[in-house]
């Protein structure tokens, strides 16, 4: 039923404006009040951010490069991008997330002794489906997990239409092993499982990209005990 109409999106927005905001702000933060699982997810996610920054900077400096960070969350990628001199447009469906990202950017991007502060990213509360404009690079990390493949196809096509040179996506890969783990998880739902998690087969993501004329150039896989992400960099075919 979640694939019909805008149901999923409203559930996701509501989650990330409320309990999901509290949960993920903690996971993506630096405080000690996280449990073992949350700490593991924090570590895995920080590797995804690190690998994304490597993928981006390997192709040359980011100074002046326009980057759209779609579904920016608390700004874990937005801020390092700005530090590298990228012209960042960061947006998220959740107003709470955007406010937090903006607050952290103001704290972390302030000029140090005598240094010139990096340009502030432009922050906007917007779902990625309604983003427009053109960017050199579009990045969307750990957002597709909230949507079934039927919706992800359209999201991927839209993100590709905004990108001139590259699109970087991360998603939870639908492999036998992880699928099994997830099914076991569904048998024993914990209190923190407020939203459904959708896994995506790499072949399906690749097909969605190729339908709009894009191909995968680089792939990465990030795994910790409780965090799994496939990272792909796509370019026009
Ligand atoms: N990309 C960030 C990162 O990696 O640090 C945040 C990842 S967090 C797991 C997922 C984020 O996607 C949340 O902040 C959520 O509000 C946002 N989100 C979910 N659906 C979205 C949509 N349709 N458009 C824009 N943002 C969305």
PDB file of C-alpha atoms and ligand atoms in Angstrom:
ATOM      1  CA  UNK A   1       0.000   0.000   0.000  1.00  0.00           C
ATOM      2  CA  UNK A   2       2.936   2.324   0.714  1.00  0.00           C
ATOM      3  CA  UNK A   3       3.728   2.449  -2.975  1.00  0.00           C
ATOM      4  CA  UNK A   4       0.454   4.158  -3.799  1.00  0.00           C
ATOM      5  CA  UNK A   5       0.182   7.916  -3.397  1.00  0.00           C
ATOM      6  CA  UNK A   6       2.438   9.969  -1.134  1.00  0.00           C
ATOM      7  CA  UNK A   7       2.045   7.818   1.976  1.00  0.00           C
ATOM      8  CA  UNK A   8       5.673   6.873   2.455  1.00  0.00           C
ATOM      9  CA  UNK A   9       6.906  10.396   2.108  1.00  0.00           C
ATOM     10  CA  UNK A  10       4.572  11.837   4.735  1.00  0.00           C
ATOM     11  CA  UNK A  11       5.505   9.079   7.165  1.00  0.00           C
ATOM     12  CA  UNK A  12       9.200   9.711   6.523  1.00  0.00           C
ATOM     13  CA  UNK A  13       8.845  13.491   6.917  1.00  0.00           C
ATOM     14  CA  UNK A  14       6.950  13.134  10.144  1.00  0.00           C
ATOM     15  CA  UNK A  15       9.497  10.654  11.490  1.00  0.00           C
ATOM     16  CA  UNK A  16      12.501  12.865  10.683  1.00  0.00           C
ATOM     17  CA  UNK A  17      10.824  15.928  12.150  1.00  0.00           C
ATOM     18  CA  UNK A  18      10.187  14.138  15.445  1.00  0.00           C
ATOM     19  CA  UNK A  19      11.531  10.896  16.959  1.00  0.00           C
ATOM     20  CA  UNK A  20      13.740  10.187  13.955  1.00  0.00           C
ATOM     21  CA  UNK A  21      15.332  13.591  14.351  1.00  0.00           C
ATOM     22  CA  UNK A  22      16.274  12.885  17.967  1.00  0.00           C
ATOM     23  CA  UNK A  23      17.563   9.411  17.116  1.00  0.00           C
ATOM     24  CA  UNK A  24      19.631  10.393  14.070  1.00  0.00           C
ATOM     25  CA  UNK A  25      20.957  13.635  15.541  1.00  0.00           C
ATOM     26  CA  UNK A  26      22.475  11.472  18.273  1.00  0.00           C
ATOM     27  CA  UNK A  27      23.823   8.821  15.880  1.00  0.00           C
ATOM     28  CA  UNK A  28      25.342  11.438  13.573  1.00  0.00           C
ATOM     29  CA  UNK A  29      26.696  13.480  16.477  1.00  0.00           C
ATOM     30  CA  UNK A  30      29.644  13.005  18.791  1.00  0.00           C
ATOM     31  CA  UNK A  31      28.096  12.542  22.211  1.00  0.00           C
ATOM     32  CA  UNK A  32      28.544   9.439  24.369  1.00  0.00           C
ATOM     33  CA  UNK A  33      24.844   8.742  24.948  1.00  0.00           C
ATOM     34  CA  UNK A  34      24.581   6.102  22.229  1.00  0.00           C
ATOM     35  CA  UNK A  35      24.246   2.362  22.596  1.00  0.00           C
ATOM     36  CA  UNK A  36      26.489  -0.213  20.932  1.00  0.00           C
ATOM     37  CA  UNK A  37      24.350  -0.529  17.834  1.00  0.00           C
ATOM     38  CA  UNK A  38      24.054   3.235  17.397  1.00  0.00           C
ATOM     39  CA  UNK A  39      27.806   3.640  17.830  1.00  0.00           C
ATOM     40  CA  UNK A  40      28.385   1.015  15.140  1.00  0.00           C
ATOM     41  CA  UNK A  41      26.003   2.796  12.761  1.00  0.00           C
ATOM     42  CA  UNK A  42      27.756   6.103  13.520  1.00  0.00           C
ATOM     43  CA  UNK A  43      31.065   4.528  12.544  1.00  0.00           C
ATOM     44  CA  UNK A  44      29.694   2.953   9.353  1.00  0.00           C
ATOM     45  CA  UNK A  45      28.002   6.163   8.267  1.00  0.00           C
ATOM     46  CA  UNK A  46      31.125   8.238   8.920  1.00  0.00           C
ATOM     47  CA  UNK A  47      32.997   5.855   6.596  1.00  0.00           C
ATOM     48  CA  UNK A  48      30.379   6.466   3.913  1.00  0.00           C
ATOM     49  CA  UNK A  49      30.904  10.224   4.277  1.00  0.00           C
ATOM     50  CA  UNK A  50      34.693   9.761   4.195  1.00  0.00           C
ATOM     51  CA  UNK A  51      34.583   7.545   1.092  1.00  0.00           C
ATOM     52  CA  UNK A  52      32.264  10.005  -0.633  1.00  0.00           C
ATOM     53  CA  UNK A  53      34.690  12.853   0.055  1.00  0.00           C
ATOM     54  CA  UNK A  54      37.512  10.687  -1.353  1.00  0.00           C
ATOM     55  CA  UNK A  55      35.513   9.860  -4.496  1.00  0.00           C
ATOM     56  CA  UNK A  56      34.827  13.556  -5.002  1.00  0.00           C
ATOM     57  CA  UNK A  57      38.275  14.964  -4.313  1.00  0.00           C
ATOM     58  CA  UNK A  58      40.061  12.241  -6.348  1.00  0.00           C
ATOM     59  CA  UNK A  59      38.672  13.886  -9.473  1.00  0.00           C
ATOM     60  CA  UNK A  60      40.201  17.239  -8.566  1.00  0.00           C
ATOM     61  CA  UNK A  61      39.741  20.059  -6.077  1.00  0.00           C
ATOM     62  CA  UNK A  62      36.194  21.029  -5.111  1.00  0.00           C
ATOM     63  CA  UNK A  63      36.845  24.764  -5.011  1.00  0.00           C
ATOM     64  CA  UNK A  64      33.925  26.488  -6.726  1.00  0.00           C
ATOM     65  CA  UNK A  65      32.273  23.203  -7.745  1.00  0.00           C
ATOM     66  CA  UNK A  66      28.484  23.291  -7.290  1.00  0.00           C
ATOM     67  CA  UNK A  67      27.211  20.373  -5.219  1.00  0.00           C
ATOM     68  CA  UNK A  68      23.634  19.494  -4.324  1.00  0.00           C
ATOM     69  CA  UNK A  69      23.432  17.500  -1.069  1.00  0.00           C
ATOM     70  CA  UNK A  70      19.950  16.001  -1.358  1.00  0.00           C
ATOM     71  CA  UNK A  71      18.565  14.778   1.968  1.00  0.00           C
ATOM     72  CA  UNK A  72      21.403  16.458   3.885  1.00  0.00           C
ATOM     73  CA  UNK A  73      20.267  15.376   7.371  1.00  0.00           C
ATOM     74  CA  UNK A  74      22.344  17.110  10.052  1.00  0.00           C
ATOM     75  CA  UNK A  75      24.971  18.151   7.517  1.00  0.00           C
ATOM     76  CA  UNK A  76      27.562  15.359   7.950  1.00  0.00           C
ATOM     77  CA  UNK A  77      28.564  15.691   4.281  1.00  0.00           C
ATOM     78  CA  UNK A  78      27.489  19.292   3.723  1.00  0.00           C
ATOM     79  CA  UNK A  79      30.075  20.686   6.135  1.00  0.00           C
ATOM     80  CA  UNK A  80      33.172  18.817   4.822  1.00  0.00           C
ATOM     81  CA  UNK A  81      32.095  19.760   1.285  1.00  0.00           C
ATOM     82  CA  UNK A  82      31.965  23.434   2.245  1.00  0.00           C
ATOM     83  CA  UNK A  83      35.360  23.115   3.950  1.00  0.00           C
ATOM     84  CA  UNK A  84      36.782  21.916   0.618  1.00  0.00           C
ATOM     85  CA  UNK A  85      35.464  25.052  -1.055  1.00  0.00           C
ATOM     86  CA  UNK A  86      32.431  23.536  -2.805  1.00  0.00           C
ATOM     87  CA  UNK A  87      29.394  25.736  -3.431  1.00  0.00           C
ATOM     88  CA  UNK A  88      26.872  23.585  -1.584  1.00  0.00           C
ATOM     89  CA  UNK A  89      23.086  23.544  -1.816  1.00  0.00           C
ATOM     90  CA  UNK A  90      21.845  21.381   1.032  1.00  0.00           C
ATOM     91  CA  UNK A  91      18.233  20.364   1.426  1.00  0.00           C
ATOM     92  CA  UNK A  92      16.119  17.929   3.370  1.00  0.00           C
ATOM     93  CA  UNK A  93      12.457  17.028   3.644  1.00  0.00           C
ATOM     94  CA  UNK A  94      12.680  17.579   7.417  1.00  0.00           C
ATOM     95  CA  UNK A  95      12.711  21.161   8.729  1.00  0.00           C
ATOM     96  CA  UNK A  96      14.237  19.931  11.998  1.00  0.00           C
ATOM     97  CA  UNK A  97      17.148  18.362  10.108  1.00  0.00           C
ATOM     98  CA  UNK A  98      17.766  21.471   8.016  1.00  0.00           C
ATOM     99  CA  UNK A  99      17.749  23.698  11.121  1.00  0.00           C
ATOM    100  CA  UNK A 100      20.266  21.403  12.809  1.00  0.00           C
ATOM    101  CA  UNK A 101      22.509  21.266   9.722  1.00  0.00           C
ATOM    102  CA  UNK A 102      22.459  25.041   9.478  1.00  0.00           C
ATOM    103  CA  UNK A 103      23.280  25.429  13.174  1.00  0.00           C
ATOM    104  CA  UNK A 104      26.225  23.038  12.875  1.00  0.00           C
ATOM    105  CA  UNK A 105      27.471  24.710   9.714  1.00  0.00           C
ATOM    106  CA  UNK A 106      27.481  28.097  11.474  1.00  0.00           C
ATOM    107  CA  UNK A 107      29.490  26.614  14.345  1.00  0.00           C
ATOM    108  CA  UNK A 108      31.933  24.594  12.271  1.00  0.00           C
ATOM    109  CA  UNK A 109      32.498  26.875   9.310  1.00  0.00           C
ATOM    110  CA  UNK A 110      33.323  30.015  11.282  1.00  0.00           C
ATOM    111  CA  UNK A 111      36.684  31.551  10.401  1.00  0.00           C
ATOM    112  CA  UNK A 112      39.622  30.487  12.554  1.00  0.00           C
ATOM    113  CA  UNK A 113      42.502  32.824  13.499  1.00  0.00           C
ATOM    114  CA  UNK A 114      43.057  35.020  10.522  1.00  0.00           C
ATOM    115  CA  UNK A 115      41.662  32.469   8.088  1.00  0.00           C
ATOM    116  CA  UNK A 116      38.934  33.150   5.570  1.00  0.00           C
ATOM    117  CA  UNK A 117      35.752  31.231   6.440  1.00  0.00           C
ATOM    118  CA  UNK A 118      34.425  28.866   3.764  1.00  0.00           C
ATOM    119  CA  UNK A 119      31.253  29.980   1.990  1.00  0.00           C
ATOM    120  CA  UNK A 120      28.092  29.025   3.893  1.00  0.00           C
ATOM    121  CA  UNK A 121      26.047  26.314   2.185  1.00  0.00           C
ATOM    122  CA  UNK A 122      22.572  27.312   1.053  1.00  0.00           C
ATOM    123  CA  UNK A 123      20.027  25.432   3.171  1.00  0.00           C
ATOM    124  CA  UNK A 124      16.489  24.644   2.121  1.00  0.00           C
ATOM    125  CA  UNK A 125      13.587  22.548   3.426  1.00  0.00           C
ATOM    126  CA  UNK A 126      12.585  20.628   0.322  1.00  0.00           C
ATOM    127  CA  UNK A 127      12.014  17.046  -0.676  1.00  0.00           C
ATOM    128  CA  UNK A 128      14.435  15.935  -3.342  1.00  0.00           C
ATOM    129  CA  UNK A 129      11.626  15.320  -5.826  1.00  0.00           C
ATOM    130  CA  UNK A 130      10.953  19.075  -5.958  1.00  0.00           C
ATOM    131  CA  UNK A 131      14.561  20.224  -6.276  1.00  0.00           C
ATOM    132  CA  UNK A 132      15.406  22.043  -9.474  1.00  0.00           C
ATOM    133  CA  UNK A 133      18.383  23.775 -11.044  1.00  0.00           C
ATOM    134  CA  UNK A 134      21.665  22.341 -12.283  1.00  0.00           C
ATOM    135  CA  UNK A 135      24.663  21.291 -10.239  1.00  0.00           C
ATOM    136  CA  UNK A 136      28.035  19.928 -11.239  1.00  0.00           C
ATOM    137  CA  UNK A 137      27.575  17.136  -8.718  1.00  0.00           C
ATOM    138  CA  UNK A 138      24.557  15.710  -6.921  1.00  0.00           C
ATOM    139  CA  UNK A 139      24.983  13.550  -3.820  1.00  0.00           C
ATOM    140  CA  UNK A 140      22.271  11.635  -1.999  1.00  0.00           C
ATOM    141  CA  UNK A 141      23.472   9.517   0.914  1.00  0.00           C
ATOM    142  CA  UNK A 142      21.373   7.007   2.843  1.00  0.00           C
ATOM    143  CA  UNK A 143      18.027   8.408   1.710  1.00  0.00           C
ATOM    144  CA  UNK A 144      16.833   5.674  -0.658  1.00  0.00           C
ATOM    145  CA  UNK A 145      16.544   3.282   2.282  1.00  0.00           C
ATOM    146  CA  UNK A 146      13.236   5.001   3.098  1.00  0.00           C
ATOM    147  CA  UNK A 147      11.662   4.240  -0.285  1.00  0.00           C
ATOM    148  CA  UNK A 148      10.714   1.105  -2.232  1.00  0.00           C
ATOM    149  CA  UNK A 149      12.452   0.571  -5.565  1.00  0.00           C
ATOM    150  CA  UNK A 150       9.321   1.649  -7.445  1.00  0.00           C
ATOM    151  CA  UNK A 151       9.731   5.144  -5.956  1.00  0.00           C
ATOM    152  CA  UNK A 152      13.519   5.084  -5.924  1.00  0.00           C
ATOM    153  CA  UNK A 153      13.539   4.807  -9.736  1.00  0.00           C
ATOM    154  CA  UNK A 154      11.859   8.188 -10.099  1.00  0.00           C
ATOM    155  CA  UNK A 155      14.044   9.748  -7.402  1.00  0.00           C
ATOM    156  CA  UNK A 156      17.207   8.529  -9.132  1.00  0.00           C
ATOM    157  CA  UNK A 157      15.988   9.832 -12.503  1.00  0.00           C
ATOM    158  CA  UNK A 158      15.199  13.225 -10.994  1.00  0.00           C
ATOM    159  CA  UNK A 159      18.561  13.504  -9.205  1.00  0.00           C
ATOM    160  CA  UNK A 160      20.367  12.594 -12.439  1.00  0.00           C
ATOM    161  CA  UNK A 161      18.450  15.347 -14.271  1.00  0.00           C
ATOM    162  CA  UNK A 162      19.896  17.910 -11.827  1.00  0.00           C
ATOM    163  CA  UNK A 163      23.500  16.733 -12.264  1.00  0.00           C
ATOM    164  CA  UNK A 164      25.820  17.849 -15.019  1.00  0.00           C
ATOM    165  CA  UNK A 165      28.805  15.607 -14.319  1.00  0.00           C
ATOM    166  CA  UNK A 166      28.271  13.117 -11.551  1.00  0.00           C
ATOM    167  CA  UNK A 167      25.781  11.614  -9.168  1.00  0.00           C
ATOM    168  CA  UNK A 168      26.795   9.833  -5.991  1.00  0.00           C
ATOM    169  CA  UNK A 169      24.280   7.594  -4.234  1.00  0.00           C
ATOM    170  CA  UNK A 170      24.427   5.312  -1.248  1.00  0.00           C
ATOM    171  CA  UNK A 171      21.847   2.692  -0.404  1.00  0.00           C
ATOM    172  CA  UNK A 172      21.463  -0.477   1.649  1.00  0.00           C
ATOM    173  CA  UNK A 173      22.303  -3.303  -0.736  1.00  0.00           C
ATOM    174  CA  UNK A 174      19.839  -6.123  -1.154  1.00  0.00           C
ATOM    175  CA  UNK A 175      22.141  -9.057  -0.846  1.00  0.00           C
ATOM    176  CA  UNK A 176      21.127 -12.431   0.426  1.00  0.00           C
ATOM    177  CA  UNK A 177      22.986 -11.973   3.686  1.00  0.00           C
ATOM    178  CA  UNK A 178      21.620  -8.564   4.516  1.00  0.00           C
ATOM    179  CA  UNK A 179      18.157  -9.516   3.358  1.00  0.00           C
ATOM    180  CA  UNK A 180      18.259 -12.355   5.815  1.00  0.00           C
ATOM    181  CA  UNK A 181      19.467 -10.124   8.636  1.00  0.00           C
ATOM    182  CA  UNK A 182      16.665  -7.725   7.917  1.00  0.00           C
ATOM    183  CA  UNK A 183      14.064 -10.463   7.907  1.00  0.00           C
ATOM    184  CA  UNK A 184      15.360 -11.674  11.250  1.00  0.00           C
ATOM    185  CA  UNK A 185      15.152  -8.080  12.467  1.00  0.00           C
ATOM    186  CA  UNK A 186      11.552  -7.897  11.367  1.00  0.00           C
ATOM    187  CA  UNK A 187      10.735 -10.915  13.474  1.00  0.00           C
ATOM    188  CA  UNK A 188      12.095  -9.100  16.527  1.00  0.00           C
ATOM    189  CA  UNK A 189      11.311  -5.429  16.002  1.00  0.00           C
ATOM    190  CA  UNK A 190      13.084  -3.179  18.475  1.00  0.00           C
ATOM    191  CA  UNK A 191      11.561   0.030  19.844  1.00  0.00           C
ATOM    192  CA  UNK A 192      13.727   2.202  17.586  1.00  0.00           C
ATOM    193  CA  UNK A 193      12.357   0.761  14.352  1.00  0.00           C
ATOM    194  CA  UNK A 194       9.931   3.525  13.590  1.00  0.00           C
ATOM    195  CA  UNK A 195      10.121   3.376   9.815  1.00  0.00           C
ATOM    196  CA  UNK A 196      10.407   0.655   7.246  1.00  0.00           C
ATOM    197  CA  UNK A 197      13.801   0.086   5.703  1.00  0.00           C
ATOM    198  CA  UNK A 198      13.940  -0.784   2.037  1.00  0.00           C
ATOM    199  CA  UNK A 199      16.893  -2.564   0.525  1.00  0.00           C
ATOM    200  CA  UNK A 200      17.846  -2.034  -3.092  1.00  0.00           C
ATOM    201  CA  UNK A 201      19.435  -4.453  -5.496  1.00  0.00           C
ATOM    202  CA  UNK A 202      22.445  -2.911  -7.142  1.00  0.00           C
ATOM    203  CA  UNK A 203      21.180  -4.138 -10.520  1.00  0.00           C
ATOM    204  CA  UNK A 204      17.912  -2.218  -9.994  1.00  0.00           C
ATOM    205  CA  UNK A 205      19.752   1.011  -9.168  1.00  0.00           C
ATOM    206  CA  UNK A 206      21.995   0.462 -12.176  1.00  0.00           C
ATOM    207  CA  UNK A 207      18.947  -0.098 -14.399  1.00  0.00           C
ATOM    208  CA  UNK A 208      17.287   3.098 -13.121  1.00  0.00           C
ATOM    209  CA  UNK A 209      20.463   5.025 -13.952  1.00  0.00           C
ATOM    210  CA  UNK A 210      20.896   3.515 -17.386  1.00  0.00           C
ATOM    211  CA  UNK A 211      17.250   4.259 -18.285  1.00  0.00           C
ATOM    212  CA  UNK A 212      18.130   7.971 -18.041  1.00  0.00           C
ATOM    213  CA  UNK A 213      21.491   7.622 -19.778  1.00  0.00           C
ATOM    214  CA  UNK A 214      23.858   7.272 -16.822  1.00  0.00           C
ATOM    215  CA  UNK A 215      26.390   4.592 -15.964  1.00  0.00           C
ATOM    216  CA  UNK A 216      28.237   3.605 -12.811  1.00  0.00           C
ATOM    217  CA  UNK A 217      31.920   4.532 -12.823  1.00  0.00           C
ATOM    218  CA  UNK A 218      32.991   3.667  -9.293  1.00  0.00           C
ATOM    219  CA  UNK A 219      31.606   1.441  -6.564  1.00  0.00           C
ATOM    220  CA  UNK A 220      32.328   1.154  -2.891  1.00  0.00           C
ATOM    221  CA  UNK A 221      30.954  -1.008  -0.115  1.00  0.00           C
ATOM    222  CA  UNK A 222      30.871   0.071   3.499  1.00  0.00           C
ATOM    223  CA  UNK A 223      30.069  -2.500   6.136  1.00  0.00           C
ATOM    224  CA  UNK A 224      30.261  -2.589   9.882  1.00  0.00           C
ATOM    225  CA  UNK A 225      28.350  -4.911  12.136  1.00  0.00           C
ATOM    226  CA  UNK A 226      25.014  -3.124  11.782  1.00  0.00           C
ATOM    227  CA  UNK A 227      25.558  -0.750   8.878  1.00  0.00           C
ATOM    228  CA  UNK A 228      25.686  -1.706   5.205  1.00  0.00           C
ATOM    229  CA  UNK A 229      25.956   0.725   2.331  1.00  0.00           C
ATOM    230  CA  UNK A 230      26.710   0.413  -1.320  1.00  0.00           C
ATOM    231  CA  UNK A 231      28.215   3.645  -2.639  1.00  0.00           C
ATOM    232  CA  UNK A 232      28.106   4.335  -6.369  1.00  0.00           C
ATOM    233  CA  UNK A 233      29.369   7.162  -8.492  1.00  0.00           C
ATOM    234  CA  UNK A 234      27.481   7.553 -11.768  1.00  0.00           C
ATOM    235  CA  UNK A 235      28.343   9.684 -14.793  1.00  0.00           C
ATOM    236  CA  UNK A 236      26.570  10.370 -18.081  1.00  0.00           C
ATOM    237  CA  UNK A 237      26.995   7.263 -20.280  1.00  0.00           C
TER     238      UNK A 237
HETATM  239  N1  LIG B   1      22.298  12.285   3.859  1.00  0.00           N
HETATM  240  C1  LIG B   1      22.473  12.518   5.284  1.00  0.00           C
HETATM  241  C2  LIG B   1      23.716  11.843   5.770  1.00  0.00           C
HETATM  242  O1  LIG B   1      24.141  10.857   5.169  1.00  0.00           O
HETATM  243  O2  LIG B   1      24.281  12.301   6.782  1.00  0.00           O
HETATM  244  C3  LIG B   1      21.239  12.056   6.098  1.00  0.00           C
HETATM  245  C4  LIG B   1      20.838  10.594   5.990  1.00  0.00           C
HETATM  246  S1  LIG B   1      19.381  10.186   6.964  1.00  0.00           S
HETATM  247  C5  LIG B   1      19.458   8.453   7.216  1.00  0.00           C
HETATM  248  C6  LIG B   1      18.099  10.323   5.765  1.00  0.00           C
HETATM  249  C7  LIG B   1      17.653  11.764   5.515  1.00  0.00           C
HETATM  250  O3  LIG B   1      16.862  11.810   4.333  1.00  0.00           O
HETATM  251  C8  LIG B   1      16.812  12.366   6.614  1.00  0.00           C
HETATM  252  O4  LIG B   1      17.365  13.584   7.038  1.00  0.00           O
HETATM  253  C9  LIG B   1      15.448  12.552   5.964  1.00  0.00           C
HETATM  254  O5  LIG B   1      14.732  13.645   6.477  1.00  0.00           O
HETATM  255  C10 LIG B   1      15.828  12.740   4.510  1.00  0.00           C
HETATM  256  N2  LIG B   1      14.783  12.412   3.520  1.00  0.00           N
HETATM  257  C11 LIG B   1      13.968  11.349   3.487  1.00  0.00           C
HETATM  258  N3  LIG B   1      13.179  11.379   2.417  1.00  0.00           N
HETATM  259  C12 LIG B   1      13.499  12.496   1.722  1.00  0.00           C
HETATM  260  C13 LIG B   1      13.037  13.079   0.521  1.00  0.00           C
HETATM  261  N4  LIG B   1      12.063  12.529  -0.195  1.00  0.00           N
HETATM  262  N5  LIG B   1      13.605  14.226   0.104  1.00  0.00           N
HETATM  263  C14 LIG B   1      14.573  14.822   0.831  1.00  0.00           C
HETATM  264  N6  LIG B   1      15.055  14.317   1.988  1.00  0.00           N
HETATM  265  C15 LIG B   1      14.531  13.163   2.432  1.00  0.00           C
END
